[in-house]
Coordinates of C-alpha atoms in Angstrom, one line a residue:
X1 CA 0.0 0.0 0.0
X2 CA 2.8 2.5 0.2
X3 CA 6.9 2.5 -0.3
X4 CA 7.8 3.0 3.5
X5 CA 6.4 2.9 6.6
X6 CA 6.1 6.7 6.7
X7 CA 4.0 7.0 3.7
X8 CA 2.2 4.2 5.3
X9 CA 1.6 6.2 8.8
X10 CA 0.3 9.2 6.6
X11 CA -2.4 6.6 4.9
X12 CA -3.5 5.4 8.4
X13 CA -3.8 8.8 9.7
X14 CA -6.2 9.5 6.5
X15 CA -8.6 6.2 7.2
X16 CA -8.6 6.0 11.4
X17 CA -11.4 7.1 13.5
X18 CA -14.5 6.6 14.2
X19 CA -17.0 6.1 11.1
X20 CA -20.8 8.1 12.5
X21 CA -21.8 5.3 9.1
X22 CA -20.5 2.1 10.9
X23 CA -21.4 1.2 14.0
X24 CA -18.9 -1.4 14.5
X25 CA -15.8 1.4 14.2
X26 CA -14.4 1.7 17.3
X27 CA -15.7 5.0 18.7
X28 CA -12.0 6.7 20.1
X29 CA -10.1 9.1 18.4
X30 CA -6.7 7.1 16.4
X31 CA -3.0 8.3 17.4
X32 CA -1.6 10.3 15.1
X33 CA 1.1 8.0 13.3
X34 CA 3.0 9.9 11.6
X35 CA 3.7 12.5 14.2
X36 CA 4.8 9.7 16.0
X37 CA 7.4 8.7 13.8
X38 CA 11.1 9.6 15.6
X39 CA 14.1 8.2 13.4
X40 CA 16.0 5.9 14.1
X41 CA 15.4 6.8 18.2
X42 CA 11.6 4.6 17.3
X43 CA 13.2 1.3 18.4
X44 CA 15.0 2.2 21.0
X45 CA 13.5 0.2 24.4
X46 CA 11.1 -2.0 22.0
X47 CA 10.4 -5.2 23.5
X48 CA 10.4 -7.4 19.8
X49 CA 9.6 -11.4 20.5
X50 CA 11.5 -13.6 18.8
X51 CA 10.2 -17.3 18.8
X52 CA 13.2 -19.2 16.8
X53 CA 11.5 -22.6 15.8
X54 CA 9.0 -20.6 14.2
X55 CA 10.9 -18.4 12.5
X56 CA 13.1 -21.1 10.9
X57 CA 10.9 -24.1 11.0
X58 CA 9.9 -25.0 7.1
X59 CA 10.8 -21.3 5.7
X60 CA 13.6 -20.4 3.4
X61 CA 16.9 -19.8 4.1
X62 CA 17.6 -17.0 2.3
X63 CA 14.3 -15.4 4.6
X64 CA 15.4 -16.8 7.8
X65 CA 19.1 -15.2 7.1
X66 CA 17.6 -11.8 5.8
X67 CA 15.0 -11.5 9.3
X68 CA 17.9 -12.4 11.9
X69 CA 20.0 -9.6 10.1
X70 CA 16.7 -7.3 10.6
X71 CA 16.9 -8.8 14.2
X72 CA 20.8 -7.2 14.5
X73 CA 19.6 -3.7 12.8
X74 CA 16.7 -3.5 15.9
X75 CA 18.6 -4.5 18.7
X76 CA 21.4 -2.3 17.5
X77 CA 19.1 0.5 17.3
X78 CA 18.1 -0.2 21.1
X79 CA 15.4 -3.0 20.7
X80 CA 15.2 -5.4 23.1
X81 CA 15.3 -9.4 21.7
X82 CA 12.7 -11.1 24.0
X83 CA 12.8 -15.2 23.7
X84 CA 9.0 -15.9 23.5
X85 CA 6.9 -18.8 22.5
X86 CA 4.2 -17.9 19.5
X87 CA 0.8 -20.1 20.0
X88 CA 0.0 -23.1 18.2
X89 CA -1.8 -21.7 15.2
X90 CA -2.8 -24.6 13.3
X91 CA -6.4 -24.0 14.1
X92 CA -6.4 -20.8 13.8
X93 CA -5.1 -21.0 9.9
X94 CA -7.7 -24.0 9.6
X95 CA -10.5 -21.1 11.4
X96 CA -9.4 -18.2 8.9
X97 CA -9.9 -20.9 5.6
X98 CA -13.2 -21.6 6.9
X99 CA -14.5 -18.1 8.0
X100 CA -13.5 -16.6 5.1
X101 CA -15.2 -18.9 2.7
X102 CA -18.4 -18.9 4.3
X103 CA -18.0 -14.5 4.0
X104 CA -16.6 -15.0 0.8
X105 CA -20.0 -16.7 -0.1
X106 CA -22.3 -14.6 1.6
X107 CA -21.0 -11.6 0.0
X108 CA -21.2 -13.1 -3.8
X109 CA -23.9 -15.3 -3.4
X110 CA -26.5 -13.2 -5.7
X111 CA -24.2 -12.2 -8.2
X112 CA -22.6 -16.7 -8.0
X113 CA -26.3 -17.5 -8.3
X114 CA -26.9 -15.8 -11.8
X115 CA -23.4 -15.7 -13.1
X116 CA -21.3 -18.8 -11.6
X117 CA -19.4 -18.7 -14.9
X118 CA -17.9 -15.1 -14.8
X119 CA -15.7 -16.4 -11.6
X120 CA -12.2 -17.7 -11.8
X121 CA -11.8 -21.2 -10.7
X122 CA -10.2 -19.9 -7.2
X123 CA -12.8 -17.8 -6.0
X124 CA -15.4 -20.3 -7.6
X125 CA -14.1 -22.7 -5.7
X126 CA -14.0 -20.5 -1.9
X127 CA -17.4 -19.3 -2.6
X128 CA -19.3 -23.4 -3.3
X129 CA -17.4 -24.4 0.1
X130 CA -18.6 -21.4 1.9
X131 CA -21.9 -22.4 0.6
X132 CA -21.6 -26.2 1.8
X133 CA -20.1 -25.4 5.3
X134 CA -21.6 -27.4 8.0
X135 CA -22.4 -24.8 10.7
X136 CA -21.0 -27.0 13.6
X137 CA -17.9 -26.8 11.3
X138 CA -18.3 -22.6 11.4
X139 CA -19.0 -22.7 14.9
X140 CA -15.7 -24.8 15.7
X141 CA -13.8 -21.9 13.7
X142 CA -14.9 -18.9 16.1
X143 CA -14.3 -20.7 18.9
X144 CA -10.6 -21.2 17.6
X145 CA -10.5 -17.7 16.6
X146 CA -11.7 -17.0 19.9
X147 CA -9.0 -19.1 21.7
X148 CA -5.9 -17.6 19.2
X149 CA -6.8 -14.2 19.8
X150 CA -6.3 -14.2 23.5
X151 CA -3.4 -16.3 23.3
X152 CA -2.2 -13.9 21.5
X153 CA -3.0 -11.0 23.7
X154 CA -1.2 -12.8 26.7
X155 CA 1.9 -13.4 24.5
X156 CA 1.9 -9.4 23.9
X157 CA 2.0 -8.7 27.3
X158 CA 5.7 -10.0 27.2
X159 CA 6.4 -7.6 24.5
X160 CA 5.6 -5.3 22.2
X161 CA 5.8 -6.4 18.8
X162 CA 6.6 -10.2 17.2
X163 CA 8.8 -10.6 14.3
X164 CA 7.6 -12.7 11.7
X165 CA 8.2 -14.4 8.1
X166 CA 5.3 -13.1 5.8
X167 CA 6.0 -16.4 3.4
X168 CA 7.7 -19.4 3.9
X169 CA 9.5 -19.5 0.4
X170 CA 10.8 -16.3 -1.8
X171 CA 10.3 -15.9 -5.7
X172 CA 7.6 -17.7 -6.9
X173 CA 7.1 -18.5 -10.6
X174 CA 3.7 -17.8 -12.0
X175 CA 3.7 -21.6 -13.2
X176 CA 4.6 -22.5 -9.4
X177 CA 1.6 -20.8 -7.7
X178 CA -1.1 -23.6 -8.8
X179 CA 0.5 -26.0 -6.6
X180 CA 1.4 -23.1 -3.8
X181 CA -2.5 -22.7 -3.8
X182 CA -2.9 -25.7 -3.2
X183 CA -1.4 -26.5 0.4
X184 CA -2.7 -22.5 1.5
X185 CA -1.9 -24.0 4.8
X186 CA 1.7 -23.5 4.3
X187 CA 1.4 -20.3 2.1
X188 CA -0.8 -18.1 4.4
X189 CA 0.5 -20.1 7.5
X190 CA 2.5 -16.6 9.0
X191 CA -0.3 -14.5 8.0
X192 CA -3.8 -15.9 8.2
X193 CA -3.4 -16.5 11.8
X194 CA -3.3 -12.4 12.6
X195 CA -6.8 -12.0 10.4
X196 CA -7.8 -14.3 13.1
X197 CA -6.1 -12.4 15.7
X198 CA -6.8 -9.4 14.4
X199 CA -3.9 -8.6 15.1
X200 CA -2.4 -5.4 13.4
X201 CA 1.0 -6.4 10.8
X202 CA 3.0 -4.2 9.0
X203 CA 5.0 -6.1 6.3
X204 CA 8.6 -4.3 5.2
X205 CA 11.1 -5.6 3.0
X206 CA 14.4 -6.8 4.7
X207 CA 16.4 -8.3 2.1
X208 CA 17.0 -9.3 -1.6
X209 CA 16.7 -12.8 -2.7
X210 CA 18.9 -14.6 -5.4
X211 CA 16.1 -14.6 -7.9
X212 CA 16.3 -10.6 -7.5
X213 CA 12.6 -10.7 -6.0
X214 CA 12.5 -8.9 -2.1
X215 CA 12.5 -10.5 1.0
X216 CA 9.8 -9.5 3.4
X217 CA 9.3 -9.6 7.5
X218 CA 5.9 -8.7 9.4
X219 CA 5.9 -6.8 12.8
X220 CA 2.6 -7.8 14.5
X221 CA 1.5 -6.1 17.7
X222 CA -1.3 -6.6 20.4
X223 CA -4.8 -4.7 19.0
X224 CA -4.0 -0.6 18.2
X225 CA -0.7 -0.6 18.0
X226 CA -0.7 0.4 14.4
X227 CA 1.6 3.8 15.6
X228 CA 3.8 1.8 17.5
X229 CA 4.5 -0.4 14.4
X230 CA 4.7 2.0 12.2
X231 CA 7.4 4.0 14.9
X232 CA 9.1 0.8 14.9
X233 CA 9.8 0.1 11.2
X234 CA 10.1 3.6 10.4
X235 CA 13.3 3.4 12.9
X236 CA 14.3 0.2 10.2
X237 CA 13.8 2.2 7.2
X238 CA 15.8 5.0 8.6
X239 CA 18.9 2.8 9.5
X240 CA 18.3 0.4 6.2
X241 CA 17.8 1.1 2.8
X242 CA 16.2 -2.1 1.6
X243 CA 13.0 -0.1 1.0
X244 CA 14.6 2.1 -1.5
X245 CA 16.1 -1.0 -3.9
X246 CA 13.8 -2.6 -6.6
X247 CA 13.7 -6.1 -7.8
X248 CA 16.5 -6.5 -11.0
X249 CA 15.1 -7.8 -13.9
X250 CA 11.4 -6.6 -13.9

């Protein structure tokens, strides 16, 4: 959505707030993010959780090598490395496939009904399991949502932000991303889980793979800490300058 955290803070500050059109908007004024941006001085005293298994386990090496360099940038900056444990989130990815299927099909359903063949096979495919789901099945996927997102609020009271993969592999082919679909498991297994959460992420580049494509990390935080984020990998950018490189050969 933008080309640094700063332009991204200047976006937020456009969008949060209170909506007087939607009662579910959370009715307190937003921080002002990009007032709150401070250099490179952003990270100093930021508790960042690191959780080694599951930033390694089944991901990349060229991502795994490109986050703990990140890791060294933040703590130098004054960030403090916190050894945490991140939550099981098997049910939580299995949850978010479920959920958004069934909202996936709720919100097409007239428009599926008359014109089934103007979808793409994907979507066409999310929106006749949302219509089959057994509700037991749906009711089984809030409870898991329900159970992620506070073990996720207890984990952030150890810190303040976790450090994250975004995707467990870098560079995929066009060709490749049949069989990536496939097993979405694996692909949105360091992301769905925070829709569940709802968790706030902001994704920033961290590296360049061999194929020339970028590497990207997440920072995830406990619920309205978009500023905070946004403090925190503004400090990044300022000290890196892997947002400012583009991918060769595109």
């Amino acid at each position: 959505m933008a080309r640094n955290a700063a332009d991204a803070a200047a976006l937020f500050d456009a969008f949060a707030g209170p909506d007087p059109l939607d009662p579910t908007s959370l009715d307190a004024p937003a921080p002002r993010a990009l007032a709150g941006l401070a250099g490179v001085e952003g990270a100093r005293g930021v508790r960042i959780g690191v959780d080694a298994a599951y930033l390694e386990n089944g991901v990349d090496a060229e991502t795994v090598a490109a986050i703990r360099r990140a890791l060294g940038v933040l703590e130098s900056l004054g960030a403090e490395l916190v050894s945490v444990e991140v939550p099981d989130r098997a049910d939580a990815i299995a949850a978010q496939l479920i959920i958004t299927d069934v909202e996936c099909a709720r919100f097409h359903a007239p428009v599926h009904a008359r014109a089934k063949a103007d979808f793409g096979p994907e979507l066409n495919g999310a929106i006749e399991r949302g219509l089959k789901a057994d509700p037991l099945q749906l009711a089984s996927a809030y409870i898991a949502r329900d159970r992620f997102k506070g073990e996720m609020a207890r984990l952030f009271k150890q810190v303040d932000a976790l450090i994250s993969p975004i995707y467990p592999v870098v560079g995929l082919r066009y060709d490749e991303m049949d069989a990536a679909l496939a097993d979405l498991p694996r692909l949105l297994g360091f992301t769905s889980p925070y829709n569940v959460s709802g968790s706030p992420s902001l994704t920033l580049p961290c590296g360049i793979a061999a194929v020339g494509m970028p590497i990207g990390m997440q920072l995830i935080g406990p619920h309205l800490s978009e500023a905070a984020l946004l403090r925190l990998g503004h400090a990044y950018q300022m000290a890196t300058d892997w947002h400012l490189q583009r991918p060769s050969d595109f």
